[in-house]
Short mmCIF file of C-alpha atoms in Angstrom, two decimals:
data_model
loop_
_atom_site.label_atom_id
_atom_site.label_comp_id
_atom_site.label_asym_id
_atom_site.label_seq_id
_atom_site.Cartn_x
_atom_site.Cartn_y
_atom_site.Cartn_z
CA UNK A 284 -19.16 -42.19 -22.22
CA UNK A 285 -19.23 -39.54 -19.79
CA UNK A 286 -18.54 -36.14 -21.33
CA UNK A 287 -15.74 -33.86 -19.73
CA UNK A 288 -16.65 -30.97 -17.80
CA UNK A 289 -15.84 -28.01 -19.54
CA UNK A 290 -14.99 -24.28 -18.50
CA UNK A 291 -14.03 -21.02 -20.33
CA UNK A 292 -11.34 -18.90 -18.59
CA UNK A 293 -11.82 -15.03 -20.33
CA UNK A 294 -8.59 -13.42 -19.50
CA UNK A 295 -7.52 -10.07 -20.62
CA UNK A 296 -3.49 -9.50 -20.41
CA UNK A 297 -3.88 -6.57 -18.64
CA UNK A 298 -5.76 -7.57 -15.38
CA UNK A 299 -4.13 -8.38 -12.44
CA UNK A 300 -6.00 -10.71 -10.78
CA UNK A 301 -6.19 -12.88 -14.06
CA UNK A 302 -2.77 -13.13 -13.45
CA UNK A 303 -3.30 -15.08 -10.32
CA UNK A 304 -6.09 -17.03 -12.17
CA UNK A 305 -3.75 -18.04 -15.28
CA UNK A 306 -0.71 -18.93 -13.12
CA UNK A 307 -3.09 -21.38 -10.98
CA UNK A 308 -5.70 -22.89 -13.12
CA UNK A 309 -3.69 -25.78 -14.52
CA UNK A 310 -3.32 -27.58 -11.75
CA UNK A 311 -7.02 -27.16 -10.21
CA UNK A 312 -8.53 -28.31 -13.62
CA UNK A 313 -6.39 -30.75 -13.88
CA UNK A 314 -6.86 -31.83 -10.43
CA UNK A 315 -10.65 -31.98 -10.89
CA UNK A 316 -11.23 -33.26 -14.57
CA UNK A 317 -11.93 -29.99 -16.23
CA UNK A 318 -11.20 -28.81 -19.81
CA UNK A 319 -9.86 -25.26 -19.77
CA UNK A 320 -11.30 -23.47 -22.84
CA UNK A 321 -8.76 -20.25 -23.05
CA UNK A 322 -10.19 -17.07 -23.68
CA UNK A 323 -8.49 -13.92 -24.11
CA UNK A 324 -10.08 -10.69 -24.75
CA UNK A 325 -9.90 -7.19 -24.37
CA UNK A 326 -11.12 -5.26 -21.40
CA UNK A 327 -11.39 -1.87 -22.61
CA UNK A 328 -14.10 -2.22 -25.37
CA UNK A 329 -16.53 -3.43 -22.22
CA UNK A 330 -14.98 -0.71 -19.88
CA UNK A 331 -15.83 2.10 -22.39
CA UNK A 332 -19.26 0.66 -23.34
CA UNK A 333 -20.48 -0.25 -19.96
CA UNK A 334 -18.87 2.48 -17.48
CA UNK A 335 -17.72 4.80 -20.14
CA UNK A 336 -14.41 5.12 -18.56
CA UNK A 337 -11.02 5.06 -20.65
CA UNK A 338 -8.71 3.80 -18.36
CA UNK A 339 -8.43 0.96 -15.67
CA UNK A 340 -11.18 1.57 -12.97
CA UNK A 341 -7.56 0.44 -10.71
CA UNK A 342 -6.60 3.88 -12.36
CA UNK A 343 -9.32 6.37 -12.21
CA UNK A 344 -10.92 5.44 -8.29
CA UNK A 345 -7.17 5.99 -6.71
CA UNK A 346 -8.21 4.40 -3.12
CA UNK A 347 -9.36 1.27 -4.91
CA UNK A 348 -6.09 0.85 -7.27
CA UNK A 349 -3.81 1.29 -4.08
CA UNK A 350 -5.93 -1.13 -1.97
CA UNK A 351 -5.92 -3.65 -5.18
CA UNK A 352 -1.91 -3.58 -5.44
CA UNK A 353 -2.01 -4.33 -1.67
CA UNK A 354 -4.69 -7.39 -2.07
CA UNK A 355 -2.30 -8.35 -4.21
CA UNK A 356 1.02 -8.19 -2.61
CA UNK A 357 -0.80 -10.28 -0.26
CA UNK A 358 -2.16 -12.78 -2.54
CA UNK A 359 0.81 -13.01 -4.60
CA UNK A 360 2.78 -14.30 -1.43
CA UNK A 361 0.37 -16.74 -0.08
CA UNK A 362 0.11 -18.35 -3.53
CA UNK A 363 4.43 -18.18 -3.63
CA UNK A 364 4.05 -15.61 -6.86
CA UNK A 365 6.32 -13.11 -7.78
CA UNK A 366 5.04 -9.81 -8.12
CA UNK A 367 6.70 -7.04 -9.68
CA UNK A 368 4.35 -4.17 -9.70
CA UNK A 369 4.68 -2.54 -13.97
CA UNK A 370 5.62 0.83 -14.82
CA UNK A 371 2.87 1.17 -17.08
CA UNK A 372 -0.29 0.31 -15.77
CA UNK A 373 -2.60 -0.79 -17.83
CA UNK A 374 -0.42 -2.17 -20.62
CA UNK A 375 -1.50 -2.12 -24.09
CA UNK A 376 -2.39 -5.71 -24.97
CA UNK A 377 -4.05 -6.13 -27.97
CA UNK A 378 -1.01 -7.69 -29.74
CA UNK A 379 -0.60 -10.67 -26.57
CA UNK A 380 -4.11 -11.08 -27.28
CA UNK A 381 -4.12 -11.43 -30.84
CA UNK A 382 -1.55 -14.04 -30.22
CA UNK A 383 -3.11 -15.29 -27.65
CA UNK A 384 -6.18 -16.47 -30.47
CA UNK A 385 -3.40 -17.81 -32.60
CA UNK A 386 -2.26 -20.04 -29.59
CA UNK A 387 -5.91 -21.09 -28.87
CA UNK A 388 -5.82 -22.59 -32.63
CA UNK A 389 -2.95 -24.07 -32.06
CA UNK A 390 -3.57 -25.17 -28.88
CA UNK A 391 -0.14 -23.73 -26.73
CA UNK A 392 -2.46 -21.04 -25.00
CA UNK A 393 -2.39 -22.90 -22.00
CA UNK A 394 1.31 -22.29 -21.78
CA UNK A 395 1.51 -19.28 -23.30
CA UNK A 396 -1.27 -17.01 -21.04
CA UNK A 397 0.53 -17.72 -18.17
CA UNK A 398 3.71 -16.83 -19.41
CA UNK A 399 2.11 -13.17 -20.93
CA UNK A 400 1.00 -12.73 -17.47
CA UNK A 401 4.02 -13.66 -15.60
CA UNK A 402 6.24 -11.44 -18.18
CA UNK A 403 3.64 -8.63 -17.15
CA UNK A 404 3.18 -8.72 -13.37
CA UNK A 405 6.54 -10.89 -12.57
CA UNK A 406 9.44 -9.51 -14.54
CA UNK A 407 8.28 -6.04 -15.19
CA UNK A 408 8.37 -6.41 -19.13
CA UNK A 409 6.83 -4.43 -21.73
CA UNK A 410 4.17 -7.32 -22.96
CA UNK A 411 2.88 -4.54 -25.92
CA UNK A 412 6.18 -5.19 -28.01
CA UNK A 413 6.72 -8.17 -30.44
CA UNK A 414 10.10 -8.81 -29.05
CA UNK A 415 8.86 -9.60 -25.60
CA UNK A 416 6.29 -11.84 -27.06
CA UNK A 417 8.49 -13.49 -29.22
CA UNK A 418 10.38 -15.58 -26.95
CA UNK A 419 7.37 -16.63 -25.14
CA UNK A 420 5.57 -17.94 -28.12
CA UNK A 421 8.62 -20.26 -28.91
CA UNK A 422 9.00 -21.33 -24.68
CA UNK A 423 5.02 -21.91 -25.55
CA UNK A 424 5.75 -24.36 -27.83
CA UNK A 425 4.81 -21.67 -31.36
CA UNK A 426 6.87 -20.61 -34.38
CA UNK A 427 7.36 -16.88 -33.48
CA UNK A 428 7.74 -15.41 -37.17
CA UNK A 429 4.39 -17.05 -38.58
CA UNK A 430 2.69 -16.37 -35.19
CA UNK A 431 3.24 -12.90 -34.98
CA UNK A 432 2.49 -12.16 -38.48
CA UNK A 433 -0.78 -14.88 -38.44
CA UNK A 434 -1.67 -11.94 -35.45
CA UNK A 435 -1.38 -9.16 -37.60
CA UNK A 436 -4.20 -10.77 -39.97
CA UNK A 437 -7.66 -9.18 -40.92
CA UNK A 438 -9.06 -12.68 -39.29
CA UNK A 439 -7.22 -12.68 -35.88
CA UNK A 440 -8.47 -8.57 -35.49
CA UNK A 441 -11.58 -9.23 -36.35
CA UNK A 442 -11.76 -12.21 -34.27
CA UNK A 443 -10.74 -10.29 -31.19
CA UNK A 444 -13.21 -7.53 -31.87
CA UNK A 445 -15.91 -10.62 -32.17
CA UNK A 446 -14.29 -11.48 -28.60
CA UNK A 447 -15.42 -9.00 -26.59
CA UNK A 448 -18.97 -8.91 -28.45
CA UNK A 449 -19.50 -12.03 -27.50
CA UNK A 450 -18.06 -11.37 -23.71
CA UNK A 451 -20.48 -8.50 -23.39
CA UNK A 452 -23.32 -10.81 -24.97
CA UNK A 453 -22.35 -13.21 -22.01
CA UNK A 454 -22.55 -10.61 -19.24
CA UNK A 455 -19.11 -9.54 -18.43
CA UNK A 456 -18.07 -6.59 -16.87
CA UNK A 457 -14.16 -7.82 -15.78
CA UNK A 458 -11.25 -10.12 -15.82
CA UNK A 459 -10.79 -13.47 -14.71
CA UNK A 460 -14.22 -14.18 -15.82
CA UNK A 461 -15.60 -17.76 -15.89
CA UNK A 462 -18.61 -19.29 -17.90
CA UNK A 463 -19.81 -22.96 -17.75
CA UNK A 464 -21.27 -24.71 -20.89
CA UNK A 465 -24.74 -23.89 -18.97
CA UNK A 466 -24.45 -20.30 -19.15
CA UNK A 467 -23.27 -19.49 -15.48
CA UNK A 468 -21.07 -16.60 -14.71
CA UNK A 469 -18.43 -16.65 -12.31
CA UNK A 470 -15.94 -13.11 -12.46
CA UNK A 471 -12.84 -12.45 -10.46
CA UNK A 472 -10.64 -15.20 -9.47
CA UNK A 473 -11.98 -15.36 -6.13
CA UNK A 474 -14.39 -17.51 -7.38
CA UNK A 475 -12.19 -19.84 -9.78
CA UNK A 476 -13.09 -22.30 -7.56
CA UNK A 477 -16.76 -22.34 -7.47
CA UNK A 478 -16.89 -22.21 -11.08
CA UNK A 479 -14.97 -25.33 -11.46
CA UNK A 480 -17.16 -26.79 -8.72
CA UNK A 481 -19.54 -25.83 -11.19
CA UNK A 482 -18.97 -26.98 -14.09
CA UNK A 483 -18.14 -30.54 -12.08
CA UNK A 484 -21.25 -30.53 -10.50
CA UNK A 485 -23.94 -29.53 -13.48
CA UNK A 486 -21.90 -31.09 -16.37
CA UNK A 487 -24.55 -33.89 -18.25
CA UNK A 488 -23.29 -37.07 -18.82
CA UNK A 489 -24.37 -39.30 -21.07
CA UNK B 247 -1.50 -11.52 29.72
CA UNK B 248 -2.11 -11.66 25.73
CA UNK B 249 -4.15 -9.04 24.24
CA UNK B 250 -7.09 -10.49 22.39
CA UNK B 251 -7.06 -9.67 18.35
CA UNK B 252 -9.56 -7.35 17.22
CA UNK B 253 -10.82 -6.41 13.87
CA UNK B 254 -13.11 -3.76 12.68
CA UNK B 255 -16.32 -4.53 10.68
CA UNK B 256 -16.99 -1.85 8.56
CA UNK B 257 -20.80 -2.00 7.21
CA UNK B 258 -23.25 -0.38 5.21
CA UNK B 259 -26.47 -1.47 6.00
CA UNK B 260 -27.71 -1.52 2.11
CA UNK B 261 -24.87 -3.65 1.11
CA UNK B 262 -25.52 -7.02 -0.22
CA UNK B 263 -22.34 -8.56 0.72
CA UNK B 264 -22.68 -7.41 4.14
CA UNK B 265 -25.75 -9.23 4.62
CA UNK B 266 -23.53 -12.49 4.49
CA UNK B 267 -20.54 -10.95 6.45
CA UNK B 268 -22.91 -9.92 8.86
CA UNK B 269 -24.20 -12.94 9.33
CA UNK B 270 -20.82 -15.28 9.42
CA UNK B 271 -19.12 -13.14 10.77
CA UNK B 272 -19.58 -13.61 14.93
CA UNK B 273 -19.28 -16.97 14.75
CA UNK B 274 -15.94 -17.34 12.84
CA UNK B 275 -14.18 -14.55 15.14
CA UNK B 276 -15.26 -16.64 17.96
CA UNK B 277 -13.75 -19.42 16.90
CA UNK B 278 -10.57 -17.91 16.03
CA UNK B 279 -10.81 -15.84 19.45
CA UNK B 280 -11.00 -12.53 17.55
CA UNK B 281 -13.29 -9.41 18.95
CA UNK B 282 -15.30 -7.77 16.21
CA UNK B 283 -15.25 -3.73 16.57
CA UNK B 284 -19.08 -3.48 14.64
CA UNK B 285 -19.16 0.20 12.74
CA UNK B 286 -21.57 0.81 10.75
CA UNK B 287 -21.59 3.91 8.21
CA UNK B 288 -22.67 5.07 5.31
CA UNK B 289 -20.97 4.44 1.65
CA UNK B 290 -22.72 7.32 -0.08
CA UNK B 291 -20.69 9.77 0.84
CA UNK B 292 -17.69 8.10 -0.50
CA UNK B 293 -18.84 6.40 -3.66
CA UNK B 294 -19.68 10.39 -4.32
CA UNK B 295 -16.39 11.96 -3.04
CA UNK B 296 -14.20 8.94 -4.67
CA UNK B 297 -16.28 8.49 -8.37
CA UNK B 298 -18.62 10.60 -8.26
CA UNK B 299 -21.15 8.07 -8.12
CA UNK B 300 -25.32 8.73 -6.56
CA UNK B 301 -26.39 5.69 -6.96
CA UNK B 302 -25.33 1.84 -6.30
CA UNK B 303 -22.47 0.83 -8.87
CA UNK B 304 -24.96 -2.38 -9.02
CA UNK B 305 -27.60 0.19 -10.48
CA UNK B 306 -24.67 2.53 -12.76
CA UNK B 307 -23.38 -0.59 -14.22
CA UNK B 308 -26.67 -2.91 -14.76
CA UNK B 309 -24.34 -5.96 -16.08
CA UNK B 310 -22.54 -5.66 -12.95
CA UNK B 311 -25.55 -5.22 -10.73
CA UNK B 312 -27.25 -8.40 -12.55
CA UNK B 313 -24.14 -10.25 -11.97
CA UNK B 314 -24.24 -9.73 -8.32
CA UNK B 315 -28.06 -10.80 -7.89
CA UNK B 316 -27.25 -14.07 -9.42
CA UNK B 317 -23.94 -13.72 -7.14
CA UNK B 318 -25.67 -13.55 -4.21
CA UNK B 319 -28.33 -16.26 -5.17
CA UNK B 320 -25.46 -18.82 -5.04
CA UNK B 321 -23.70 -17.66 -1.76
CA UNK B 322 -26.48 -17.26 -0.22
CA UNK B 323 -28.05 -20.77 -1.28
CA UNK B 324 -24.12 -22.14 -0.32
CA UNK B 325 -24.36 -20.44 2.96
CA UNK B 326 -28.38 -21.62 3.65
CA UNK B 327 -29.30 -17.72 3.94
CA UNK B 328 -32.48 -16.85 2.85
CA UNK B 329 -32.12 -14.34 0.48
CA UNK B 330 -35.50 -12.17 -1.08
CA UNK B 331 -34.42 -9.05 -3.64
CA UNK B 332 -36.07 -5.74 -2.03
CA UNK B 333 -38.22 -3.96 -4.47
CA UNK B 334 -36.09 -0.72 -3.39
CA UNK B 335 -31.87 -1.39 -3.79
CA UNK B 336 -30.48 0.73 -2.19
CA UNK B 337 -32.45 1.22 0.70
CA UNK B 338 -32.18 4.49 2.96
CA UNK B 339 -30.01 3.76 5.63
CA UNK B 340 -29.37 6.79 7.41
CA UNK B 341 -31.63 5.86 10.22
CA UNK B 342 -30.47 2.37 10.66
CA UNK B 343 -26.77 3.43 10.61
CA UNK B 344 -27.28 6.33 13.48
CA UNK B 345 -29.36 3.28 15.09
CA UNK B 346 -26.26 0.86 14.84
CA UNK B 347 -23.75 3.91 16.67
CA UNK B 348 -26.14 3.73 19.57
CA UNK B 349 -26.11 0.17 19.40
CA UNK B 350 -22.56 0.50 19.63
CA UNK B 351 -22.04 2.46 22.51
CA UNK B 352 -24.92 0.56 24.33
CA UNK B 353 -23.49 -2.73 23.37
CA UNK B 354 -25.93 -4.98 21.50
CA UNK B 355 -24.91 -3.85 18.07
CA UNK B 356 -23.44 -8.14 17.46
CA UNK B 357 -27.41 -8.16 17.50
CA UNK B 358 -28.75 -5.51 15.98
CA UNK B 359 -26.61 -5.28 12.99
CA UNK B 360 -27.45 -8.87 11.62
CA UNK B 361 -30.84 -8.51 12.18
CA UNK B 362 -30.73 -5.13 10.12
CA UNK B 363 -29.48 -7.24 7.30
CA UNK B 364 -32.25 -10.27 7.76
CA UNK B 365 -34.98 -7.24 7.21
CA UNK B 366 -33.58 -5.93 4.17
CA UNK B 367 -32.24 -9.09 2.40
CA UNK B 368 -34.38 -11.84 3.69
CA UNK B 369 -37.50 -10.02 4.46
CA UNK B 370 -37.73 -7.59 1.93
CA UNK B 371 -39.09 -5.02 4.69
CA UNK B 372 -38.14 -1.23 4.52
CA UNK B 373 -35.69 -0.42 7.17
CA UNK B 374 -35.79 3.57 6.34
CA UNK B 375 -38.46 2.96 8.49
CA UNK B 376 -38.56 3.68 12.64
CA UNK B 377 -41.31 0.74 12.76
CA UNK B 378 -39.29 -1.33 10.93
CA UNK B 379 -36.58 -1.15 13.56
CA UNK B 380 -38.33 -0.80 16.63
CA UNK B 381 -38.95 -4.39 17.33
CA UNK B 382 -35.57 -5.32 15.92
CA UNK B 383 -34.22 -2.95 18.56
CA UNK B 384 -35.94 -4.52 21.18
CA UNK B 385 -34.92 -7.72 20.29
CA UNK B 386 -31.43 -7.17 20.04
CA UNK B 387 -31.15 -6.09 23.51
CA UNK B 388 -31.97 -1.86 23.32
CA UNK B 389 -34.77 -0.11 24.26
CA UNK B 390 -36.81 1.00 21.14
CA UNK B 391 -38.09 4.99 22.12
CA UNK B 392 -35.11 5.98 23.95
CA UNK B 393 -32.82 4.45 20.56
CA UNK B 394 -34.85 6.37 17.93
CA UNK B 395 -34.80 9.34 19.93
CA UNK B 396 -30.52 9.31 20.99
CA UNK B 397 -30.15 8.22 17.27
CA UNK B 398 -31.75 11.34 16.30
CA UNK B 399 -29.69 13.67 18.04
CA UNK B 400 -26.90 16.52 17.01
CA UNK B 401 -24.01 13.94 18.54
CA UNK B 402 -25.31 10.77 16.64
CA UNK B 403 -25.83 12.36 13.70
CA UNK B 404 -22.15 13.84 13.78
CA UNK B 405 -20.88 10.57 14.98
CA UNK B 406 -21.69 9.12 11.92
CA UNK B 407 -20.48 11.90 9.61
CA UNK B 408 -17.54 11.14 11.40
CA UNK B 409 -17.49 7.52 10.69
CA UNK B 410 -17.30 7.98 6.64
CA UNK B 411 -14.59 10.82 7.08
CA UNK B 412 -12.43 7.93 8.81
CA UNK B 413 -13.58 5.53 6.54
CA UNK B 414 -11.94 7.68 3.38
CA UNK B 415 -9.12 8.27 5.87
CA UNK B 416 -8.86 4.16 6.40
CA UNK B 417 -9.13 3.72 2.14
CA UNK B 418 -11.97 2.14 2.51
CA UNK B 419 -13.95 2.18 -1.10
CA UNK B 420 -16.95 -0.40 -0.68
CA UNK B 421 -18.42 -2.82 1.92
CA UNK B 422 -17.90 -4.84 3.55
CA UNK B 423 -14.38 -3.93 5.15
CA UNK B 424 -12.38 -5.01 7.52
CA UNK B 425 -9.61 -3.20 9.03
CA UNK B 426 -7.09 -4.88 11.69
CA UNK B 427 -5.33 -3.13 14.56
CA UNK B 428 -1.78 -2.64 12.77
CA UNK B 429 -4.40 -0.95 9.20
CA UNK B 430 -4.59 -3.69 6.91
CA UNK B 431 -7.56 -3.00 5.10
CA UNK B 432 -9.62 -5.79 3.79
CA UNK B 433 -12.40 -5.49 1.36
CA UNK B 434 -15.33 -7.30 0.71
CA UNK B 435 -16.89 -10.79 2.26
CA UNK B 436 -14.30 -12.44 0.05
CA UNK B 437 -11.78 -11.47 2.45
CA UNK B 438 -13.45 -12.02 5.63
CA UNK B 439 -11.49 -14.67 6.54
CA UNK B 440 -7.97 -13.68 5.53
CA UNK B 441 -9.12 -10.53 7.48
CA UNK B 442 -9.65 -12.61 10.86
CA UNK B 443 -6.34 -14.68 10.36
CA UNK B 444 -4.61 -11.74 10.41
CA UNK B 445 -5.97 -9.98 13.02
CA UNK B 446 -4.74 -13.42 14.86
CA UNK B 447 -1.16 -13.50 13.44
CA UNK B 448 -0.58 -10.02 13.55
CA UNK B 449 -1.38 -9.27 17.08
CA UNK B 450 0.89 -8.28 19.74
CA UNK B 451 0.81 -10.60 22.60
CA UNK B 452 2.22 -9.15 25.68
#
């Protein structure tokens, strides 16, 4: 039997171009025969301990955030995506990504991420509160109560802390990231594609 | 009559990406009917002014700089470039840059320019050097001694200060870019194309 090809999709809440990545890689997966493996993490431990910096790099190089909210203005419109650009910019996400392991066990992430991101960058909401996450968890197809308490665990922290160790052990520097089961790193969802090319082309069968 | 779309090619002559922009670029604005404005300049200054930054972020941010290696191995390989890592990254590129502005204003820069890139990325050859570009002068169209000598003068030299002032004014951040006729600025070989379809759509016809 020939084994599926498999990819992970690391996604922190707070990127913007993940937001394109989550609201499109359904279908493309789908369309080629790949399993998504949903990853979210957090950003900011790999900002801080690569680059030292505090805050989005969108944030502290001004000419490069403005250009980015352009880029994606542009994107947004040729992919027919709302965009809606948030008052607060980054937004604190360690909550929708503590959820977002929760969903991963319980296997709804794949309608939940996109839902996180679309709350984010396509309704303006605040994605840090429990009350905005709480409908989306249900919509997602999770019980909100145990969910949201299940995040607040010692296992789900420390499981997101193990995250982003293990996303800096893999190389990455930034969100949509993409790694095969053969170790190749794809970032930024400009090359979504390739890597499912990828992970077509150099999965074994057998 | 219709005007002909235009587009400005803004390059750096020690940027990777570049190298493959460079490359693609004349014969995808050619098929689209597009006129490429070459102008070449120098990132330094504004990686400094905008973060700071003396080096490459590819050397600040070594995760991000092996990332892009591997990057380019796979474009490269996708696009049949040859592609050889120089031992020195980035290269001095003052010279070749002042080069380029005469190249410019003589008009064989559509040659000069790519084969800048070939000696640095394909070649590994040291294009700080005047005998590095002499004979790629000469092949692109200039004549060598009277080149090294304009590009050495009190206007080139200004000329190209000039060029990075307008590139901050522009937003640019990075390299490639790509700015159209009505100041959409596009950044990086990513966006090469969208670039060129715009600088179709979007021009005046009259």
């Amino acid at each position: 039997m020939a084994a599926r090809p498999r990819l992970q999709f690391w996604h922190e809440f707070a990127s913007t171009y993940s937001y394109i990545a989550a609201a499109r890689i359904g279908a493309l997966a789908a369309a080629r025969g790949v399993d998504i493996v949903w990853r979210p993490f957090l950003l900011g431990p790999l900002f801080f301990q690569q680059q030292g910096m505090k805050d989005s790099p969108f944030n502290v190089v001004p000419d490069k955030g403005r250009y980015m909210w352009r880029d994606m203005e542009r994107l947004c419109a040729g992919f027919d995506l709302s965009l809606h650009r948030p008052a607060v910019f980054p937004q604190h996400t360690v909550l929708a990504a503590r959820v977002g392991l929760v969903a991963a066990h319980e296997g709804w992430i794949a309608e939940y991420s996109p839902a996180v991101y679309r709350a984010n960058f396509a309704e303006g909401r605040d994605i840090s509160k429990p009350e905005t996450l709480a409908p989306l968890i249900t919509a997602a197809g999770g019980d909100a109560e145990a969910t949201l308490a299940r995040a607040a665990s010692d296992d789900i922290k420390a499981e997101l802390r193990a995250a982003s160790e293990e996303a800096l052990g893999k190389g990455l520097f930034g969100a949509p990231s993409f790694v095969t089961d053969d170790g190749e790193l794809f970032w930024g969802h400009d090359r979504m594609d390739a890597a499912l090319d990828w992970a077509v082309t150099h999965t074994n069968t057998h």
